[in-house]
Amino acid sequence: MAVAGNPNVGKSTLFNVLTGETARVGNWPGVTVERKEGVRVYKNKKFCFVDLPGTYGISATSLEEIVAREYIISGEPNVVLVLVDGTAPERTLYLPIQILELMPNVVIAVTKADMTHKMGIHIHIDKLEARLGVPVVEVSAIQGSGIRELLEAILAVAGKKRGREKPLRIDYGGLEPIISEVEKIIKKYNILKMYPARWVAIRLLEGDPRLEELIRKSGKADVLAKIKQISSSARQSIGRDLGEIIAVSRFNFVDNLVKEIVVRIAVEEETKLFEEIFQHEIAGVVFSSLFLVLFFSLVFTINSGFPLDVIFCWLGWKQLAELLASYSLLGLMDEIFSFINATIAQLLESYNVQPWLISLITDGVISGVGSVLSFLPLLIITFFLLSILEDSGLAARLAYSYNSLLSKFGLSGRAIYPIVISFGCNVPGILSSRTALEEEERQQLIFSVPFVPCQARLIVIIAFATAYFSSSVMQALVMFMVYTVSLIVAILTSSLFRRFMFRKKEAPIFLLEIPPIHKPSLKVVWWLTWDYSKHFLRKAGLIILSLSIVTWFLLNHGPSGFTYNPKESYAAILGNFLAYFLSLYGVPKESAWIIGFALIQGFIAKEGLIEAIALLEGGEANVKDALLALGLNPVQAFSLLILFTLYVPCIPTVAAIKQEIGKNSLTLLIILYMFAVAIALSLLVNTILSILAV
């Protein structure tokens, strides 16, 4: 890997972080310019990094530029890693543009990430990557952030899995016909075949003494004279130096790019009182907790009405709670998709379409699309407000205040966001694990936050608690115990995975630059929000839709074919298989298959668990009567609540895990682990409480 960059771009520091103590120093062949090489082993692959001399371009106007350019086109490096100074992107983007015109196998590292935010500089990394067509990674060599992502990007480009296929093509306007004419000559006479013909044509028009020398040595001086004649004629015709026109076009390309991807905002002075509160060991946690509770209550109230609707119910304001839930974003999305479903079903029936096909389109495809889109408002709101926290400088202070507490469980202060968000919904909780300081911590969070009870599981907990426990004190105690057990399991899971899977005893090193508090830029906030949300739509959306169709098949087909009766479906047969397992809890035989069926529905979406029980108990009784009809005693009800709360939350959560982990085997491991923990713990609770109740 060739490492290129301007002087003072942070190349030496990053090179040392990448290669550690392995660097060897020598000279480039035939010259006195220093050559440094180092090795890094990552995922059983050995990376050999070669530090090129610091240059501002590859025009071969100095010895350093000749050395850098000759090595890049020598064919030796698989990938060229080009550094851009994050604190001066306008000045340092010119070099990667020049290199991209020469070769496509490039990875760009935007350095000094720890300083850019502090200086009020925001760079839209995803857009820069999209515009240039090569991976762009933000790194901080001082903090060690972004190094893993950088190595992954290099590995992907070297393996031809990411990046460009051809060099970058800049539009040089009125010079394009002349460039094409010279390019044809170069191809016709096979001049300098090791370089791209267009790049050679542009360089010769700019005036490149090194290339001219190589052409003369190859015995093609007559061809060079012809090209110089074309160049001279063009210069006389245009009245300007061609090299100047080309350089201006390239700088204009960089300027336009910078206007799209860089935002600079004025930063304000820090407020001392604010700093003192956040940095106080106890007051910081208390203040931050209140702030986050209010903050995420706002997020989830806008999306689904929760937790304000629950509070209204407890206060006896049921109509207000129902109104809030109905006019929340989730409620409105439900209304919209119900309307679409009914309209399309009616339309298809009017054309005498087969019932099974109508059911597939409405209950399978449209419901699946609705399931994906119903998460979108929550994700956008969550990430919009998180981006405000991040961009304003508050996020770093909140993380700092929790670091001391969470480090006792092998996590850093930044882990507080995925944990708190998961109380509302596990999907954005898992996605926000990307804010973790290191890869091991990120995976710890992905493994553990699905145990945090979300609002869907709260519905199940409330339904069972109110049905099987008459005293309000007992109901509150049951809810408290279920939440306590879930959080302990989540924290223990995180600690165990860190200690035994990653062989680490210490919490992540919490190195975090505290930026000044300032007014967030809406442009930057939208960049961050949309980048997070679109990844979910692209990857998890397809998985959710596919699984929704599989589930439709299980619920609407049985041994006798298509059926409207869930009791005759394959899902009901699977529920019967689970009846033996549920007998371990002492569940009555006649109720066991219903709960087994509900467990399958709960895997799809936890709210569906209660709905399934109510449906199979006749569909006319209210939820409380339907649950009581199962004939459970309080011990069985509480044990099953532990099971319902701890096993896999829903299909979208599985999709989010798969998206973030990227491996089917690890995703399956997490699912099996959650089932194993849920079954073992709920059976243990059932056994202990049964003995105590005798």
XYZ file of C-alpha atoms in Angstrom:
694
model
C 0.000 0.000 0.000
C 1.437 3.349 -0.987
C 0.705 6.122 1.531
C 0.551 9.565 -0.085
C -0.270 13.018 1.231
C 0.728 16.670 1.450
C 3.405 17.687 3.985
C 1.902 18.191 7.503
C -1.254 16.275 6.651
C -0.627 13.847 9.540
C 0.913 11.147 7.336
C 3.803 10.222 9.643
C 1.532 9.908 12.681
C -0.984 7.735 10.840
C 1.808 5.647 9.320
C 3.225 4.981 12.792
C -0.216 4.032 14.159
C -0.785 1.670 11.237
C 2.614 -0.029 11.370
C 3.681 0.364 15.022
C 7.254 -0.757 15.624
C 7.643 -2.556 12.294
C 8.816 0.405 10.206
C 12.107 0.119 8.298
C 13.856 3.217 6.978
C 16.027 3.428 3.863
C 16.378 5.442 0.659
C 14.529 5.205 -2.639
C 16.740 3.574 -5.325
C 19.206 6.012 -6.883
C 18.134 9.063 -4.853
C 18.619 10.364 -1.324
C 14.900 10.661 -0.590
C 13.926 8.671 2.509
C 11.775 5.546 2.039
C 9.911 4.071 4.999
C 8.116 0.721 5.031
C 6.045 -0.949 7.735
C 3.820 -3.987 8.155
C 0.404 -4.443 9.750
C -1.365 -7.808 10.159
C -5.159 -7.556 10.050
C -7.607 -10.456 9.680
C -4.680 -12.777 8.906
C -3.662 -10.535 5.998
C -0.294 -8.828 5.944
C -0.395 -5.185 4.806
C 2.899 -3.646 3.700
C 2.690 0.161 3.842
C 5.194 2.279 1.909
C 5.368 5.905 3.011
C 5.770 8.118 -0.074
C 7.493 11.527 0.184
C 5.151 14.357 1.166
C 4.052 16.147 -2.027
C 1.409 18.625 -3.139
C 0.865 16.868 -6.463
C 2.230 14.272 -8.882
C 3.234 16.634 -11.661
C 6.872 15.508 -11.370
C 8.131 19.043 -10.845
C 10.346 17.961 -7.928
C 12.379 14.871 -7.022
C 9.808 13.892 -4.365
C 6.936 14.097 -6.855
C 8.856 11.984 -9.393
C 9.543 9.324 -6.729
C 5.904 9.280 -5.586
C 4.485 9.106 -9.117
C 6.908 6.483 -10.366
C 6.117 4.229 -7.415
C 2.359 4.620 -7.820
C 2.455 3.576 -11.476
C 5.114 0.898 -10.912
C 2.403 -1.709 -10.343
C 3.857 -2.624 -6.951
C 1.142 -1.075 -4.700
C -2.288 -2.724 -4.806
C -3.874 0.339 -3.259
C -2.861 3.985 -2.820
C -3.922 5.435 0.523
C -4.180 9.212 0.089
C -4.535 11.492 3.090
C -6.669 14.633 3.234
C -6.228 17.049 6.134
C -9.644 17.302 7.826
C -8.775 20.783 9.088
C -7.868 21.994 5.562
C -9.819 19.908 3.029
C -9.904 22.771 0.489
C -6.115 22.731 0.230
C -5.388 18.997 0.481
C -8.037 17.477 -1.819
C -6.050 18.411 -4.936
C -3.566 15.536 -4.522
C -6.169 12.708 -4.303
C -7.920 14.166 -7.354
C -4.663 14.057 -9.305
C -3.950 10.489 -8.185
C -7.502 9.403 -9.028
C -6.979 10.666 -12.574
C -4.016 8.321 -12.754
C -5.378 5.157 -11.094
C -8.680 3.916 -9.601
C -7.420 1.793 -6.651
C -7.484 4.572 -4.077
C -8.660 4.883 -0.473
C -8.920 8.364 1.046
C -8.307 8.958 4.744
C -9.570 12.261 6.152
C -7.175 12.872 9.037
C -7.331 14.849 12.310
C -10.964 13.902 13.006
C -10.372 14.782 16.662
C -9.746 18.426 15.690
C -12.261 19.100 12.934
C -15.342 19.166 15.170
C -13.583 21.373 17.674
C -12.820 23.833 14.887
C -16.423 23.797 13.637
C -15.554 21.886 10.434
C -17.969 19.217 9.199
C -17.187 16.980 6.232
C -19.895 14.850 4.619
C -17.869 11.680 4.271
C -20.585 9.635 2.536
C -21.140 12.310 -0.112
C -17.405 12.677 -0.741
C -17.229 8.896 -1.164
C -20.174 8.919 -3.570
C -18.759 11.778 -5.637
C -15.300 10.250 -6.002
C -16.389 6.594 -6.158
C -13.748 5.365 -3.706
C -13.913 4.602 0.046
C -13.399 7.630 2.278
C -12.718 7.083 5.989
C -12.457 9.687 8.746
C -9.579 8.869 11.100
C -7.856 10.257 14.147
C -4.361 8.839 14.543
C -4.138 10.438 18.010
C -7.312 8.737 19.318
C -7.028 5.642 17.152
C -10.534 6.116 15.777
C -11.341 4.990 12.240
C -8.294 2.696 11.953
C -10.375 -0.492 11.767
C -12.661 1.040 9.136
C -9.614 2.206 7.164
C -8.088 -1.293 7.110
C -11.451 -2.752 6.068
C -11.662 -0.244 3.195
C -8.121 -1.054 2.021
C -8.909 -4.770 2.172
C -12.099 -4.250 0.149
C -10.380 -2.168 -2.555
C -7.453 -4.610 -2.788
C -9.982 -7.429 -3.212
C -11.905 -5.475 -5.887
C -15.037 -5.414 -3.692
C -15.199 -1.615 -3.459
C -13.854 1.345 -5.379
C -13.663 2.485 -8.966
C -12.997 0.402 -12.059
C -11.527 3.285 -14.076
C -9.604 6.469 -13.208
C -11.539 9.650 -12.390
C -12.522 11.712 -15.423
C -12.662 15.496 -14.994
C -14.413 17.562 -17.631
C -11.878 20.039 -19.069
C -14.526 21.818 -21.146
C -13.188 23.361 -24.373
C -9.957 21.361 -24.123
C -11.714 18.009 -24.404
C -11.445 17.781 -28.255
C -7.707 18.492 -28.047
C -7.249 15.936 -25.241
C -9.101 13.342 -27.349
C -6.905 14.069 -30.397
C -3.689 13.624 -28.379
C -5.109 10.528 -26.664
C -5.728 8.904 -30.074
C -2.129 9.547 -31.098
C -0.851 8.039 -27.839
C -2.936 4.914 -28.355
C -1.995 4.652 -32.040
C 1.759 4.720 -31.355
C 1.591 2.726 -28.077
C 3.310 5.483 -26.125
C 3.870 4.963 -22.382
C 1.525 1.997 -22.129
C 1.985 1.765 -18.372
C -0.044 4.988 -17.948
C -3.696 5.664 -18.843
C -3.698 7.273 -22.312
C -6.020 10.123 -21.278
C -3.824 10.953 -18.285
C -0.699 11.029 -20.505
C -2.511 13.289 -22.972
C -3.487 15.750 -20.219
C -0.016 15.718 -18.703
C 1.666 16.361 -22.072
C -0.661 19.297 -22.721
C 0.214 20.619 -19.237
C 3.889 20.206 -20.087
C 5.487 17.267 -18.266
C 9.285 17.164 -18.787
C 9.552 13.687 -17.237
C 7.047 12.138 -19.649
C 8.617 13.963 -22.598
C 12.003 12.548 -21.613
C 10.570 9.014 -21.429
C 9.011 9.400 -24.895
C 12.295 10.556 -26.406
C 14.143 7.639 -24.788
C 11.631 5.248 -26.317
C 12.569 6.525 -29.780
C 9.250 8.331 -30.402
C 10.602 11.890 -30.586
C 8.740 12.447 -33.850
C 5.420 11.594 -32.195
C 6.256 13.920 -29.322
C 6.953 16.696 -31.838
C 3.553 16.095 -33.404
C 1.838 16.331 -30.011
C 3.760 19.486 -29.134
C 2.632 20.970 -32.450
C -1.012 20.265 -31.520
C -0.425 21.791 -28.093
C 1.225 24.875 -29.562
C -1.581 25.417 -32.093
C -4.205 25.091 -29.348
C -2.363 27.572 -27.134
C -2.187 30.127 -29.960
C -5.841 29.589 -30.828
C -7.103 29.902 -27.230
C -4.631 32.568 -26.198
C -3.891 30.999 -22.831
C -1.442 28.467 -21.444
C -3.011 24.972 -21.581
C -1.434 23.957 -18.274
C -3.072 26.949 -16.612
C -6.494 26.038 -18.076
C -6.152 22.421 -16.907
C -5.027 23.440 -13.405
C -7.909 25.937 -13.085
C -10.406 23.245 -14.180
C -8.995 20.839 -11.605
C -9.126 23.487 -8.848
C -12.700 24.340 -9.859
C -13.578 20.650 -9.537
C -12.098 20.650 -6.020
C -13.847 23.915 -5.095
C -17.244 22.646 -6.234
C -16.668 19.416 -4.347
C -15.752 21.290 -1.180
C -18.887 23.450 -1.444
C -20.964 20.266 -1.445
C -19.246 18.374 1.355
C -17.804 20.905 3.800
C -19.627 23.112 6.284
C -17.775 25.516 8.550
C -19.578 27.034 11.504
C -18.529 29.485 14.179
C -17.923 27.866 17.572
C -18.829 29.535 20.836
C -16.948 29.777 24.065
C -17.618 27.012 26.607
C -19.996 27.683 29.474
C -18.104 26.936 32.674
C -21.168 26.108 34.797
C -22.370 23.648 32.177
C -18.950 22.011 32.090
C -18.778 21.691 35.875
C -22.176 19.960 36.062
C -21.377 17.456 33.344
C -17.953 16.658 34.771
C -19.185 16.103 38.347
C -19.168 12.346 39.113
C -22.702 12.257 40.632
C -24.387 15.445 39.402
C -23.216 14.672 35.888
C -24.969 11.277 35.836
C -28.157 12.673 37.418
C -28.324 15.682 35.082
C -27.486 13.577 32.017
C -30.088 10.937 32.967
C -32.830 13.556 33.309
C -31.769 15.093 30.031
C -31.802 11.757 28.170
C -35.127 10.638 29.667
C -36.787 13.880 28.536
C -34.985 13.789 25.225
C -35.973 10.256 24.235
C -39.455 10.610 25.739
C -39.933 13.367 23.183
C -38.648 11.076 20.390
C -40.943 8.182 21.232
C -43.959 10.362 22.060
C -43.803 11.916 18.601
C -43.403 8.496 17.005
C -45.851 6.315 18.911
C -47.270 8.237 21.859
C -45.168 6.163 24.279
C -44.442 6.783 27.168
C -46.862 9.708 27.511
C -49.858 7.491 26.603
C -48.917 5.034 29.390
C -48.683 7.910 31.870
C -52.095 9.204 30.745
C -53.571 5.706 31.225
C -52.165 5.493 34.738
C -53.721 8.885 35.451
C -57.056 7.607 34.167
C -57.047 9.761 31.018
C -57.646 6.863 28.634
C -59.308 8.930 25.900
C -56.385 11.316 25.796
C -53.970 8.363 25.691
C -55.879 6.782 22.784
C -55.983 10.112 20.951
C -52.228 10.524 21.376
C -51.548 6.977 20.116
C -53.924 7.428 17.151
C -52.346 10.694 16.000
C -48.732 9.643 16.583
C -46.594 8.999 13.488
C -46.865 5.235 14.008
C -50.643 5.490 14.388
C -50.942 7.558 11.228
C -48.686 5.134 9.322
C -50.949 2.275 10.459
C -53.987 4.188 9.191
C -52.344 4.872 5.840
C -51.298 1.265 5.251
C -54.682 -0.048 6.431
C -56.325 2.222 3.867
C -53.923 1.112 1.102
C -54.445 -2.534 2.073
C -58.246 -2.254 2.013
C -58.274 -0.307 -1.273
C -56.014 -2.747 -3.110
C -57.886 -5.768 -1.717
C -61.168 -4.275 -2.929
C -59.694 -3.531 -6.347
C -58.262 -7.046 -6.750
C -61.545 -8.640 -5.655
C -63.378 -6.649 -8.318
C -61.122 -8.328 -10.923
C -61.784 -11.804 -9.407
C -58.156 -12.319 -8.428
C -57.486 -15.554 -6.499
C -57.941 -15.105 -2.698
C -54.482 -16.485 -1.912
C -52.888 -13.915 -4.257
C -54.861 -11.068 -2.688
C -53.746 -12.282 0.733
C -50.100 -12.505 -0.413
C -50.155 -8.955 -1.814
C -52.033 -7.331 1.075
C -50.978 -9.401 4.119
C -47.498 -10.351 2.891
C -46.021 -7.694 0.570
C -47.866 -4.513 1.651
C -47.681 -5.441 5.324
C -43.963 -6.156 4.880
C -43.382 -2.785 3.193
C -45.468 -1.150 5.920
C -43.349 -2.870 8.563
C -40.173 -1.440 7.002
C -41.582 2.058 6.506
C -43.181 2.198 9.950
C -39.661 2.169 11.412
C -38.478 4.996 9.185
C -40.088 7.947 11.079
C -38.711 6.624 14.371
C -35.238 6.212 12.885
C -35.260 9.640 11.269
C -36.464 11.388 14.446
C -34.040 9.445 16.648
C -31.040 10.096 14.457
C -32.082 13.703 13.806
C -32.073 14.473 17.534
C -28.935 12.377 18.113
C -27.237 14.325 15.337
C -28.192 17.577 17.079
C -26.585 16.272 20.264
C -23.498 15.196 18.324
C -23.119 18.377 16.317
C -23.787 20.744 19.220
C -21.065 19.183 21.362
C -23.523 17.909 24.021
C -23.086 14.231 23.081
C -19.429 14.223 24.115
C -20.320 15.686 27.532
C -23.147 13.192 28.155
C -20.816 10.327 27.263
C -18.191 11.718 29.607
C -20.610 11.854 32.549
C -21.565 8.163 32.160
C -18.089 6.837 31.498
C -17.146 6.196 35.118
C -20.343 4.180 35.754
C -20.350 2.143 32.540
C -16.630 1.386 32.625
C -17.366 -0.914 35.577
C -19.242 -3.132 33.096
C -16.676 -3.045 30.309
C -18.330 -0.226 28.373
C -17.467 3.388 27.687
C -19.704 6.402 28.293
C -20.798 6.402 24.636
C -22.680 3.122 25.256
C -25.407 5.073 27.036
C -27.089 6.026 23.735
C -27.774 2.503 22.399
C -28.960 1.410 25.867
C -31.381 4.309 26.401
C -32.692 4.253 22.828
C -33.421 0.525 23.172
C -36.031 1.220 25.846
C -38.081 2.668 23.008
C -36.999 0.372 20.199
C -34.101 -2.075 19.827
C -33.623 -1.372 16.087
C -32.231 2.199 16.386
C -30.500 1.061 19.587
C -28.519 -1.524 17.615
C -27.841 0.883 14.742
C -26.522 3.534 17.138
C -23.890 1.060 18.391
C -21.756 2.601 15.616
C -20.898 5.378 18.046
C -18.866 2.863 20.103
C -15.202 3.642 20.610
C -13.906 0.275 19.426
C -15.135 -2.729 17.426
C -15.293 -5.010 20.468
C -17.512 -2.521 22.319
C -19.749 -2.171 19.262
C -20.281 -5.935 19.130
C -20.867 -6.052 22.897
C -23.711 -3.578 22.418
C -25.185 -5.461 19.448
C -25.192 -8.653 21.537
C -26.641 -7.061 24.672
C -29.085 -4.227 23.841
C -31.737 -6.589 22.343
C -32.319 -7.713 25.958
C -33.391 -4.174 26.933
C -37.222 -4.206 27.033
C -38.607 -2.033 24.235
C -42.052 -0.399 24.173
C -43.540 -3.401 22.327
C -42.489 -5.716 25.136
C -43.854 -3.202 27.634
C -47.303 -3.817 26.131
C -46.925 -7.562 26.779
C -45.651 -6.959 30.314
C -48.545 -4.611 31.160
C -51.126 -6.996 29.663
C -49.931 -10.016 31.665
C -49.305 -8.009 34.856
C -52.802 -6.519 34.879
C -54.453 -9.834 33.945
C -52.783 -12.111 36.495
C -51.957 -9.745 39.362
C -54.903 -7.880 40.869
C -53.020 -5.655 43.305
C -51.518 -2.504 41.800
C -48.518 -2.975 44.099
C -47.932 -6.480 42.705
C -48.385 -5.211 39.157
C -45.740 -2.547 39.731
C -43.455 -5.097 41.422
C -43.816 -7.535 38.509
C -42.947 -4.815 35.994
C -39.998 -3.691 38.094
C -38.696 -7.263 38.413
C -39.000 -7.993 34.693
C -37.136 -4.785 33.797
C -34.482 -5.432 36.454
C -33.855 -9.005 35.263
C -33.642 -7.831 31.620
C -31.153 -5.058 32.369
C -28.983 -7.360 34.494
C -28.953 -9.898 31.641
C -28.004 -7.139 29.159
C -25.151 -5.846 31.319
C -23.873 -9.358 32.144
C -24.021 -10.329 28.459
C -21.900 -7.321 27.558
C -19.352 -8.086 30.309
C -19.168 -11.815 29.520
C -18.677 -11.301 25.799
C -15.919 -8.762 26.455
C -14.108 -11.000 28.905
C -14.485 -14.394 27.217
C -15.056 -13.695 23.533
C -12.730 -10.715 23.119
C -10.351 -11.633 25.997
C -10.427 -8.115 27.409
C -10.782 -7.220 31.078
C -10.535 -3.444 30.904
C -13.179 -1.061 29.574
C -12.416 0.756 26.297
C -9.974 3.611 26.692
C -12.135 6.718 26.751
C -10.236 9.225 24.659
C -12.639 11.908 23.555
C -12.077 15.429 22.379
C -14.638 17.707 24.073
C -15.688 20.203 21.397
C -17.051 23.643 22.262
C -20.836 23.853 22.614
C -22.273 25.555 19.571
C -25.431 25.929 17.531
C -25.802 22.816 15.341
C -25.837 23.174 11.573
C -29.081 21.865 10.052
C -27.193 20.845 6.927
C -24.776 18.697 8.939
C -27.612 17.282 11.070
C -29.456 16.194 7.934
C -26.300 14.595 6.499
C -25.894 12.468 9.626
C -29.625 11.649 9.853
C -30.027 10.512 6.284
C -26.760 8.538 6.224
C -27.914 6.442 9.186
C -31.482 5.979 7.921
C -30.714 5.035 4.309
C -28.417 2.200 5.399
C -31.316 0.670 7.335
C -33.676 0.983 4.364
C -31.198 -0.577 1.960
C -30.070 -3.543 4.005
C -32.564 -4.337 6.769
C -35.592 -3.445 4.611
C -35.056 -6.338 2.209
C -34.611 -8.819 5.067
C -37.785 -7.640 6.827
C -39.814 -7.831 3.623
C -38.529 -11.353 2.848
C -39.239 -12.643 6.348
C -42.710 -11.058 6.286
C -43.577 -13.084 3.183
C -42.238 -16.296 4.769
C -44.351 -15.571 7.842
C -47.420 -14.926 5.689
C -46.952 -18.374 4.160
C -46.735 -20.072 7.584
C -49.834 -18.275 8.861
C -51.983 -18.743 5.758
C -51.041 -22.221 4.562
C -51.463 -25.619 6.113
C -51.462 -29.279 5.025
C -54.756 -28.688 3.165
C -53.448 -25.619 1.327
C -54.422 -21.970 1.656
C -56.525 -21.244 4.760
C -58.055 -18.283 6.564
C -58.205 -20.270 9.808
C -54.949 -19.877 11.806
C -55.740 -23.113 13.695
C -55.188 -25.035 10.423
C -51.937 -23.291 9.483
C -48.346 -24.497 9.591
C -47.767 -21.872 12.292
C -50.362 -23.633 14.474
C -48.598 -26.963 13.845
C -45.328 -25.369 14.940
C -47.193 -24.045 17.990
C -48.223 -27.610 18.807
C -44.583 -28.695 18.608
C -43.818 -26.085 21.251
C -46.580 -27.431 23.494
C -44.232 -30.063 24.984
C -41.659 -27.417 25.793
C -44.316 -25.241 27.462
C -45.431 -28.179 29.601
C -42.137 -27.638 31.463
C -43.742 -24.481 32.865
C -46.842 -26.448 33.881
C -48.931 -24.734 31.196
C -52.290 -26.558 30.672
C -52.236 -28.762 27.558
C -55.236 -27.038 25.956
C -53.482 -23.646 26.237
C -49.944 -24.751 25.372
C -50.322 -24.711 21.588
C -51.919 -21.227 21.728
C -48.941 -19.861 23.655
C -46.596 -21.733 21.267
C -48.332 -20.064 18.321
C -48.115 -16.711 20.108
C -44.368 -17.221 20.651
C -43.946 -17.530 16.883
C -46.035 -14.398 16.330
C -43.975 -12.628 18.992
C -40.813 -13.448 17.047
C -42.243 -11.475 14.136
C -43.323 -8.511 16.259
C -43.745 -8.647 19.994
C -47.084 -6.819 19.882
C -48.387 -9.728 17.803
C -48.026 -12.047 20.776
C -51.025 -10.609 22.628
C -52.999 -10.259 19.392
C -52.434 -13.946 18.565
C -53.674 -15.115 21.967
C -56.765 -12.925 21.728
C -57.460 -14.226 18.189
C -57.131 -17.909 19.112
C -59.271 -17.445 22.210
C -62.188 -16.517 19.994
C -61.367 -12.955 19.002
C -64.397 -11.490 20.772
C -63.159 -11.414 24.374
C -61.101 -8.468 25.629
C -57.348 -8.917 26.118
C -57.577 -9.515 29.866
C -60.241 -12.235 29.516
C -58.308 -13.852 26.661
C -55.162 -14.042 28.775
C -57.076 -15.385 31.800
C -58.600 -18.066 29.554
C -55.114 -19.568 29.227
C -55.583 -20.860 32.787
C -52.138 -19.867 34.079
C -51.282 -19.316 37.712
C -49.255 -16.215 38.780
C -45.986 -18.180 38.900
C -46.456 -19.487 35.360
C -47.522 -16.038 34.142
C -44.438 -14.377 35.645
C -42.087 -17.083 34.314
C -43.562 -16.768 30.835
C -43.204 -12.978 31.053
C -39.464 -13.469 31.604
C -39.424 -15.779 28.553
C -41.432 -13.338 26.396
C -39.234 -10.380 27.380
C -35.844 -12.026 26.874
C -36.216 -14.008 23.659
C -35.610 -12.325 20.283
C -37.608 -9.034 20.162
C -38.758 -9.077 16.524
C -37.727 -9.670 12.907
C -36.581 -6.041 12.340
C -34.201 -6.446 15.280
C -32.772 -9.600 13.674
C -32.388 -7.661 10.421
C -30.597 -4.826 12.239
C -28.238 -7.315 13.930
C -27.467 -8.959 10.580
C -26.872 -5.563 8.990
C -24.425 -4.460 11.678
C -22.636 -7.784 12.264
C -22.564 -8.746 8.580
C -22.158 -12.474 9.282
C -24.967 -15.032 9.205
C -23.138 -17.282 11.662
C -22.795 -14.542 14.302
C -26.395 -13.415 13.792
C -27.551 -17.003 14.316
C -25.328 -17.262 17.392
C -26.977 -14.178 18.917
C -30.473 -15.532 18.206
C -29.638 -18.909 19.755
C -27.985 -17.206 22.723
C -31.081 -15.086 23.368
C -33.366 -18.120 23.192
C -31.054 -20.129 25.479
C -30.878 -17.325 28.079
C -34.637 -16.716 27.933
C -35.500 -20.414 28.352
C -32.913 -21.153 31.047
C -33.723 -18.103 33.145
C -37.505 -18.390 32.850
C -37.407 -22.098 33.782
C -35.144 -21.303 36.732
C -37.549 -18.584 37.902
C -40.467 -20.983 37.440
C -38.755 -23.714 39.477
C -37.732 -21.409 42.337
C -41.113 -19.664 42.582
C -42.959 -23.001 42.373
C -40.934 -24.353 45.299
C -41.518 -21.170 47.324
C -45.243 -21.230 46.539
C -45.712 -24.792 47.883
